[in-house]
C-alpha positions as a Python dict, from the first residue, in 0.01 Angstrom:
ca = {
    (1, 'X'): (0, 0, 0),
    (2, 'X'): (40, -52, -339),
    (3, 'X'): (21, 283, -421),
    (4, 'X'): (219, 471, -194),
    (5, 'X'): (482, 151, -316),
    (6, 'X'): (449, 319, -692),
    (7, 'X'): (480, 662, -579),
    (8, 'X'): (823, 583, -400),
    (9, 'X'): (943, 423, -690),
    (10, 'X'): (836, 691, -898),
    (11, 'X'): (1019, 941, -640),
    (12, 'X'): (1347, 738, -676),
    (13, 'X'): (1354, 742, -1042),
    (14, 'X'): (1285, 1103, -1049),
    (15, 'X'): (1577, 1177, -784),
    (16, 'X'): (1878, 927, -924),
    (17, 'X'): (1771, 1031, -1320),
    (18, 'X'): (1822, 1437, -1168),
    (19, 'X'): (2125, 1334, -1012),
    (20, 'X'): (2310, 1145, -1293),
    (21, 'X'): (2218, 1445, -1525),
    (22, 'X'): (2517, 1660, -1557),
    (23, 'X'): (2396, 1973, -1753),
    (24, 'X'): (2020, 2008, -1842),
    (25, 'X'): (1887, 1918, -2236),
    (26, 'X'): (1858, 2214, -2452),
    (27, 'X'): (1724, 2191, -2785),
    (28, 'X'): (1682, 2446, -2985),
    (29, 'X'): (1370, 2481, -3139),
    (30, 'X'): (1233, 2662, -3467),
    (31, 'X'): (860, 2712, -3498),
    (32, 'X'): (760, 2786, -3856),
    (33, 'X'): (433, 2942, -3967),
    (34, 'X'): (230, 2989, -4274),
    (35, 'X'): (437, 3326, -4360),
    (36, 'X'): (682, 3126, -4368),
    (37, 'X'): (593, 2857, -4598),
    (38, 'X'): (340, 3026, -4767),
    (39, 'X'): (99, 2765, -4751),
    (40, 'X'): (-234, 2638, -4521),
    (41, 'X'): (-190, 2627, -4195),
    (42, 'X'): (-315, 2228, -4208),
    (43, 'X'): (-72, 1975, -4298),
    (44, 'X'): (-135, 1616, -4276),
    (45, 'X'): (251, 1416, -4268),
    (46, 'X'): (599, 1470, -4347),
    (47, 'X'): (879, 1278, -4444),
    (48, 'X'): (1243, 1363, -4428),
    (49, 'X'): (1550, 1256, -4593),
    (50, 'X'): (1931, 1351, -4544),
    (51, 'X'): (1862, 1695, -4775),
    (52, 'X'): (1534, 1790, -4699),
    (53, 'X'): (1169, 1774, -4550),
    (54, 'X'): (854, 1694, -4750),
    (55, 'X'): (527, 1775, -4601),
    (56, 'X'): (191, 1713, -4678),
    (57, 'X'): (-61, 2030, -4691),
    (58, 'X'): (-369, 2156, -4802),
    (59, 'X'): (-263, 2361, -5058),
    (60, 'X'): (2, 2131, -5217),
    (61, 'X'): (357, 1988, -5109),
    (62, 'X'): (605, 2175, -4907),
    (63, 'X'): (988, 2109, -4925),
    (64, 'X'): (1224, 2261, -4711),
    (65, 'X'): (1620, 2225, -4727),
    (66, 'X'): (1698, 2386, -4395),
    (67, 'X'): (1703, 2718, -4521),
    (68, 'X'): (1436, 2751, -4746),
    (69, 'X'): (1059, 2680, -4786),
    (70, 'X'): (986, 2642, -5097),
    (71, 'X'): (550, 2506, -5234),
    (72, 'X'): (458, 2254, -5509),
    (73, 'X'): (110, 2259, -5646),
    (74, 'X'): (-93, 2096, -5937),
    (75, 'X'): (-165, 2386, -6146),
    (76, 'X'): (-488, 2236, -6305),
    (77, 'X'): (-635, 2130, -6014),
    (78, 'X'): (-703, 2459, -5714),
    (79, 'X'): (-819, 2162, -5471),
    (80, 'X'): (-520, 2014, -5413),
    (81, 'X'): (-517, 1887, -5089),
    (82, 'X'): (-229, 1635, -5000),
    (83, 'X'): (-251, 1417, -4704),
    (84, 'X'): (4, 1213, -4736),
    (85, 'X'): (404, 1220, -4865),
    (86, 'X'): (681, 960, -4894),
    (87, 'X'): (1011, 1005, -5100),
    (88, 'X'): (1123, 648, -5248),
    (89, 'X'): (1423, 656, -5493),
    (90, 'X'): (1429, 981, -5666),
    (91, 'X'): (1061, 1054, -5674),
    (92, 'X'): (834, 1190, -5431),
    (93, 'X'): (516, 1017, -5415),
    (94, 'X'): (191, 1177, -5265),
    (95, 'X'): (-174, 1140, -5211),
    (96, 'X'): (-467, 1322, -5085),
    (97, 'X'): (-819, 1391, -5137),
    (98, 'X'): (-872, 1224, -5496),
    (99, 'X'): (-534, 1238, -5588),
    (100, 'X'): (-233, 1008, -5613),
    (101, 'X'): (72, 1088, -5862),
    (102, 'X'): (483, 1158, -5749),
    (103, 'X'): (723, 1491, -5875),
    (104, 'X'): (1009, 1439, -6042),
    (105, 'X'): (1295, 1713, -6093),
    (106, 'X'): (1268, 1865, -6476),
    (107, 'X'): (1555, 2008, -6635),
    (108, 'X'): (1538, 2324, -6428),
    (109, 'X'): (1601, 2145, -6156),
    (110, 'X'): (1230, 2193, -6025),
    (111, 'X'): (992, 1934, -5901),
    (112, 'X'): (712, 1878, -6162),
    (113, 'X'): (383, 1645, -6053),
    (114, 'X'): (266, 1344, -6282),
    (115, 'X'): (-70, 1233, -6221),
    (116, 'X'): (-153, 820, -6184),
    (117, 'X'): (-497, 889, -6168),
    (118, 'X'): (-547, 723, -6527),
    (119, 'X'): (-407, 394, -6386),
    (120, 'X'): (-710, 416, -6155),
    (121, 'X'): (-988, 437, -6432),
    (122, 'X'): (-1055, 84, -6293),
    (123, 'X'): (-1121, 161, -5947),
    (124, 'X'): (-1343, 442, -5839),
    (125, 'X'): (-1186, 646, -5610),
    (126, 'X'): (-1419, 966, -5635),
    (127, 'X'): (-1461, 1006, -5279),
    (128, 'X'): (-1164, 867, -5144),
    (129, 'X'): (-854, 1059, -4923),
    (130, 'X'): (-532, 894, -4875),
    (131, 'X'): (-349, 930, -4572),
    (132, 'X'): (-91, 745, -4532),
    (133, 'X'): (209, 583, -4803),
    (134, 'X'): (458, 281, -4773),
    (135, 'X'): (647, 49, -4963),
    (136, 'X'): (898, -215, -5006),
    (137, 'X'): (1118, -354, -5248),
    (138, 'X'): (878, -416, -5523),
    (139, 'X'): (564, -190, -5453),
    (140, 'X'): (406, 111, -5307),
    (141, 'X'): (61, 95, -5126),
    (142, 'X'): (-184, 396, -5049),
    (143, 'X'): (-443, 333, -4752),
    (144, 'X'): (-769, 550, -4766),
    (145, 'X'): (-1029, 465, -4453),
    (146, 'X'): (-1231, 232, -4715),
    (147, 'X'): (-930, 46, -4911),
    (148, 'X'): (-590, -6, -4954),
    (149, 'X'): (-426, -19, -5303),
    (150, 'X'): (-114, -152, -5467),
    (151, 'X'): (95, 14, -5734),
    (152, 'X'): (357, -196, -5908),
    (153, 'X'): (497, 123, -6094),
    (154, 'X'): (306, 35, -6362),
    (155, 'X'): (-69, -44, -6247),
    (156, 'X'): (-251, -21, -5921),
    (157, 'X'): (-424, -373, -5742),
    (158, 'X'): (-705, -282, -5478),
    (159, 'X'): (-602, -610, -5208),
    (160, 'X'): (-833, -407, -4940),
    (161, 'X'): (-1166, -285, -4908),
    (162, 'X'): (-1216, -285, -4515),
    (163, 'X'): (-1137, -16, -4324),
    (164, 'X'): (-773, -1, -4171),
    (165, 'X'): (-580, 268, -4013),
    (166, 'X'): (-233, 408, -4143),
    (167, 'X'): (-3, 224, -4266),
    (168, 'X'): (376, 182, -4044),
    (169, 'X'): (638, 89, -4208),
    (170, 'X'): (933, -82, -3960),
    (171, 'X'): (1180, -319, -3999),
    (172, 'X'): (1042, -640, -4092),
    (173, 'X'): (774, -490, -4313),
    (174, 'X'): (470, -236, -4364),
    (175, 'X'): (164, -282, -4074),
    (176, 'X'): (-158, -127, -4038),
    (177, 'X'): (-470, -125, -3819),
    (178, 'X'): (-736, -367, -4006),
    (179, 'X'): (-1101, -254, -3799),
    (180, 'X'): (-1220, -548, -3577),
    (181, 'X'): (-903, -781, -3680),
    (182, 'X'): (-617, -607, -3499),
    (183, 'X'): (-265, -519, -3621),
    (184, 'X'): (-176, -723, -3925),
    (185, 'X'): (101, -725, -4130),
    (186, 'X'): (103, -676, -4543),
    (187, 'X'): (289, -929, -4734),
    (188, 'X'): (196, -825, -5070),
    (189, 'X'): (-162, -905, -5146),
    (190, 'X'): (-238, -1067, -4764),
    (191, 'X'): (-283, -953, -4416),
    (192, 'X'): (-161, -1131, -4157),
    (193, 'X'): (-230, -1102, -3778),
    (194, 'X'): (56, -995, -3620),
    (195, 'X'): (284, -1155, -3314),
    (196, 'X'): (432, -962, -3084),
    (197, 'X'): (852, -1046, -3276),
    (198, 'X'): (695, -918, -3594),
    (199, 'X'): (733, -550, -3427),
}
Protein backbone atom coordinates (compact mmCIF):
# COMPACT_ATOMS: atom_id res chain seq x y z
CA UNK A 1 0.00 0.00 0.00
CA UNK A 2 2.61 2.11 0.81
CA UNK A 3 4.11 1.91 -2.29
CA UNK A 4 1.62 2.22 -4.81
CA UNK A 5 0.76 5.50 -2.14
CA UNK A 6 4.50 6.89 -3.27
CA UNK A 7 4.09 6.12 -6.80
CA UNK A 8 0.78 8.27 -6.98
CA UNK A 9 2.37 10.96 -5.36
CA UNK A 10 5.21 10.73 -7.48
CA UNK A 11 2.66 10.67 -10.60
CA UNK A 12 1.01 13.93 -9.31
CA UNK A 13 4.12 15.81 -8.93
CA UNK A 14 5.26 14.78 -12.28
CA UNK A 15 1.77 15.86 -13.94
CA UNK A 16 1.04 19.46 -12.01
CA UNK A 17 5.15 20.39 -12.32
CA UNK A 18 4.45 19.53 -16.55
CA UNK A 19 1.47 21.47 -16.40
CA UNK A 20 2.62 24.71 -14.64
CA UNK A 21 5.67 24.68 -17.07
CA UNK A 22 4.99 27.12 -19.78
CA UNK A 23 7.89 26.66 -22.32
CA UNK A 24 10.50 23.84 -21.73
CA UNK A 25 14.31 24.79 -20.11
CA UNK A 26 16.92 25.24 -22.66
CA UNK A 27 20.36 25.79 -21.77
CA UNK A 28 22.81 26.09 -23.91
CA UNK A 29 25.66 24.14 -23.39
CA UNK A 30 29.50 24.37 -24.46
CA UNK A 31 31.62 21.27 -24.10
CA UNK A 32 35.32 22.11 -24.18
CA UNK A 33 38.13 19.66 -24.84
CA UNK A 34 41.81 19.40 -24.50
CA UNK A 35 42.28 21.16 -28.12
CA UNK A 36 40.78 23.56 -26.71
CA UNK A 37 42.61 24.31 -23.64
CA UNK A 38 45.60 22.77 -24.53
CA UNK A 39 46.05 20.97 -21.50
CA UNK A 40 45.38 17.14 -19.80
CA UNK A 41 42.36 15.89 -20.17
CA UNK A 42 42.22 15.43 -16.02
CA UNK A 43 41.32 18.28 -13.99
CA UNK A 44 40.68 18.12 -10.40
CA UNK A 45 38.38 21.64 -9.32
CA UNK A 46 37.54 24.94 -10.50
CA UNK A 47 36.66 28.08 -9.14
CA UNK A 48 34.98 31.00 -10.79
CA UNK A 49 34.73 34.59 -10.23
CA UNK A 50 32.72 37.48 -12.03
CA UNK A 51 35.74 37.59 -14.95
CA UNK A 52 36.83 34.28 -15.24
CA UNK A 53 37.24 30.43 -14.46
CA UNK A 54 40.27 28.84 -12.76
CA UNK A 55 40.69 25.20 -13.00
CA UNK A 56 42.80 22.79 -11.59
CA UNK A 57 44.76 20.28 -14.09
CA UNK A 58 47.42 18.03 -14.51
CA UNK A 59 49.54 19.94 -16.43
CA UNK A 60 49.19 23.32 -14.60
CA UNK A 61 46.29 26.00 -14.11
CA UNK A 62 43.78 26.86 -16.70
CA UNK A 63 42.00 30.31 -16.88
CA UNK A 64 39.38 31.06 -19.12
CA UNK A 65 37.58 34.58 -19.61
CA UNK A 66 34.69 33.36 -21.72
CA UNK A 67 36.44 33.60 -24.81
CA UNK A 68 39.70 32.40 -24.29
CA UNK A 69 41.66 29.47 -22.73
CA UNK A 70 44.60 30.45 -21.83
CA UNK A 71 47.54 27.60 -19.41
CA UNK A 72 49.80 28.52 -16.44
CA UNK A 73 52.62 26.22 -15.58
CA UNK A 74 55.73 26.15 -13.22
CA UNK A 75 58.47 26.21 -15.63
CA UNK A 76 61.04 24.44 -13.28
CA UNK A 77 59.01 21.86 -12.27
CA UNK A 78 57.45 19.35 -15.66
CA UNK A 79 55.29 17.53 -12.81
CA UNK A 80 53.07 19.99 -12.09
CA UNK A 81 50.02 18.56 -11.25
CA UNK A 82 47.38 20.91 -9.54
CA UNK A 83 44.48 19.53 -7.73
CA UNK A 84 43.13 22.14 -6.27
CA UNK A 85 42.38 26.20 -7.06
CA UNK A 86 40.78 29.06 -5.10
CA UNK A 87 41.09 32.86 -6.02
CA UNK A 88 41.09 35.03 -2.64
CA UNK A 89 41.80 38.81 -3.08
CA UNK A 90 43.93 39.30 -6.06
CA UNK A 91 45.88 36.10 -5.95
CA UNK A 92 45.15 32.76 -7.05
CA UNK A 93 46.15 30.18 -4.70
CA UNK A 94 46.72 26.44 -5.71
CA UNK A 95 47.89 23.09 -4.62
CA UNK A 96 48.57 19.72 -5.89
CA UNK A 97 50.81 16.87 -5.73
CA UNK A 98 53.79 18.45 -3.58
CA UNK A 99 53.02 21.77 -4.35
CA UNK A 100 51.34 24.78 -2.75
CA UNK A 101 52.21 28.53 -3.89
CA UNK A 102 49.46 31.38 -5.61
CA UNK A 103 50.10 33.63 -9.20
CA UNK A 104 50.08 36.98 -9.13
CA UNK A 105 49.75 39.31 -12.36
CA UNK A 106 53.48 40.80 -13.32
CA UNK A 107 53.79 43.87 -15.15
CA UNK A 108 52.76 42.27 -18.42
CA UNK A 109 49.75 41.68 -17.14
CA UNK A 110 50.47 37.78 -16.94
CA UNK A 111 49.99 35.47 -14.06
CA UNK A 112 53.43 34.46 -12.60
CA UNK A 113 53.55 31.41 -9.75
CA UNK A 114 55.43 31.95 -6.32
CA UNK A 115 56.26 28.92 -4.57
CA UNK A 116 55.46 28.58 -0.43
CA UNK A 117 57.09 25.46 -0.37
CA UNK A 118 60.06 27.05 1.77
CA UNK A 119 57.50 27.98 4.49
CA UNK A 120 57.00 24.20 4.67
CA UNK A 121 60.72 23.18 5.39
CA UNK A 122 59.11 22.38 8.79
CA UNK A 123 56.61 19.98 7.79
CA UNK A 124 57.31 17.17 5.43
CA UNK A 125 55.04 17.10 2.84
CA UNK A 126 57.01 14.80 0.28
CA UNK A 127 54.24 12.61 -0.43
CA UNK A 128 51.40 14.66 0.11
CA UNK A 129 48.45 15.94 -2.68
CA UNK A 130 46.18 18.68 -1.85
CA UNK A 131 42.79 18.68 -2.94
CA UNK A 132 40.85 20.94 -1.76
CA UNK A 133 41.43 25.07 -0.53
CA UNK A 134 39.37 27.45 1.82
CA UNK A 135 39.63 30.32 3.88
CA UNK A 136 38.27 33.04 5.93
CA UNK A 137 39.02 36.32 7.08
CA UNK A 138 42.38 35.72 8.52
CA UNK A 139 43.73 32.39 6.94
CA UNK A 140 43.84 29.91 4.19
CA UNK A 141 43.88 26.07 4.90
CA UNK A 142 45.00 23.19 2.42
CA UNK A 143 43.54 19.57 3.26
CA UNK A 144 45.63 16.57 1.88
CA UNK A 145 44.00 12.88 2.91
CA UNK A 146 46.71 12.78 5.91
CA UNK A 147 46.58 16.58 7.29
CA UNK A 148 45.25 19.78 7.10
CA UNK A 149 47.44 22.94 7.26
CA UNK A 150 47.11 26.61 8.06
CA UNK A 151 48.76 29.51 6.31
CA UNK A 152 48.59 32.90 7.98
CA UNK A 153 50.19 34.61 4.80
CA UNK A 154 53.21 34.43 6.37
CA UNK A 155 53.82 30.76 7.83
CA UNK A 156 51.92 27.54 7.63
CA UNK A 157 50.46 25.63 11.20
CA UNK A 158 49.71 21.78 10.63
CA UNK A 159 46.22 21.75 13.27
CA UNK A 160 45.44 18.16 11.49
CA UNK A 161 46.98 14.99 11.00
CA UNK A 162 43.84 12.59 10.66
CA UNK A 163 42.40 11.95 7.66
CA UNK A 164 39.41 14.28 6.54
CA UNK A 165 37.71 14.79 3.32
CA UNK A 166 37.48 18.21 1.36
CA UNK A 167 37.07 21.04 2.79
CA UNK A 168 33.30 23.23 2.11
CA UNK A 169 33.28 26.42 2.63
CA UNK A 170 29.41 27.92 3.35
CA UNK A 171 28.09 30.54 5.15
CA UNK A 172 28.86 30.25 8.67
CA UNK A 173 32.33 28.87 8.06
CA UNK A 174 34.73 26.19 6.32
CA UNK A 175 33.59 22.18 7.10
CA UNK A 176 35.11 19.04 6.27
CA UNK A 177 34.70 15.28 6.67
CA UNK A 178 37.05 14.26 9.81
CA UNK A 179 37.23 9.95 9.27
CA UNK A 180 35.27 8.21 12.13
CA UNK A 181 34.18 11.74 13.81
CA UNK A 182 31.64 13.05 11.29
CA UNK A 183 31.22 16.55 9.81
CA UNK A 184 32.99 19.11 11.95
CA UNK A 185 33.44 22.51 11.60
CA UNK A 186 37.07 24.53 11.60
CA UNK A 187 37.31 27.41 13.86
CA UNK A 188 40.85 28.17 13.45
CA UNK A 189 43.01 25.59 15.09
CA UNK A 190 39.76 23.24 16.39
CA UNK A 191 37.22 20.97 14.98
CA UNK A 192 34.05 20.95 16.13
CA UNK A 193 31.19 18.42 15.57
CA UNK A 194 28.70 19.93 13.72
CA UNK A 195 24.68 20.56 14.42
CA UNK A 196 22.42 20.42 11.96
CA UNK A 197 21.91 25.09 12.08
CA UNK A 198 25.64 25.17 11.54
CA UNK A 199 24.80 24.17 7.71
Amino acid sequence: MKKLLFIFIICTLNSLLSLSAKSPLLYNLTNYGTKDYKGSSQNWDLYLDSASVYVANNEGMLIFDGNNWNKFSHTENTEFKIRAVRKIGEKIFTAGDNNIGYWTKDHTNLWKYTSLLDKLKEININSDSFWSIASNDKHIYFQSFSRILKYDKESFKEISNSCHMLLQECKNGIFTHRLFEGVQKIEYEEFNQTLKEDY
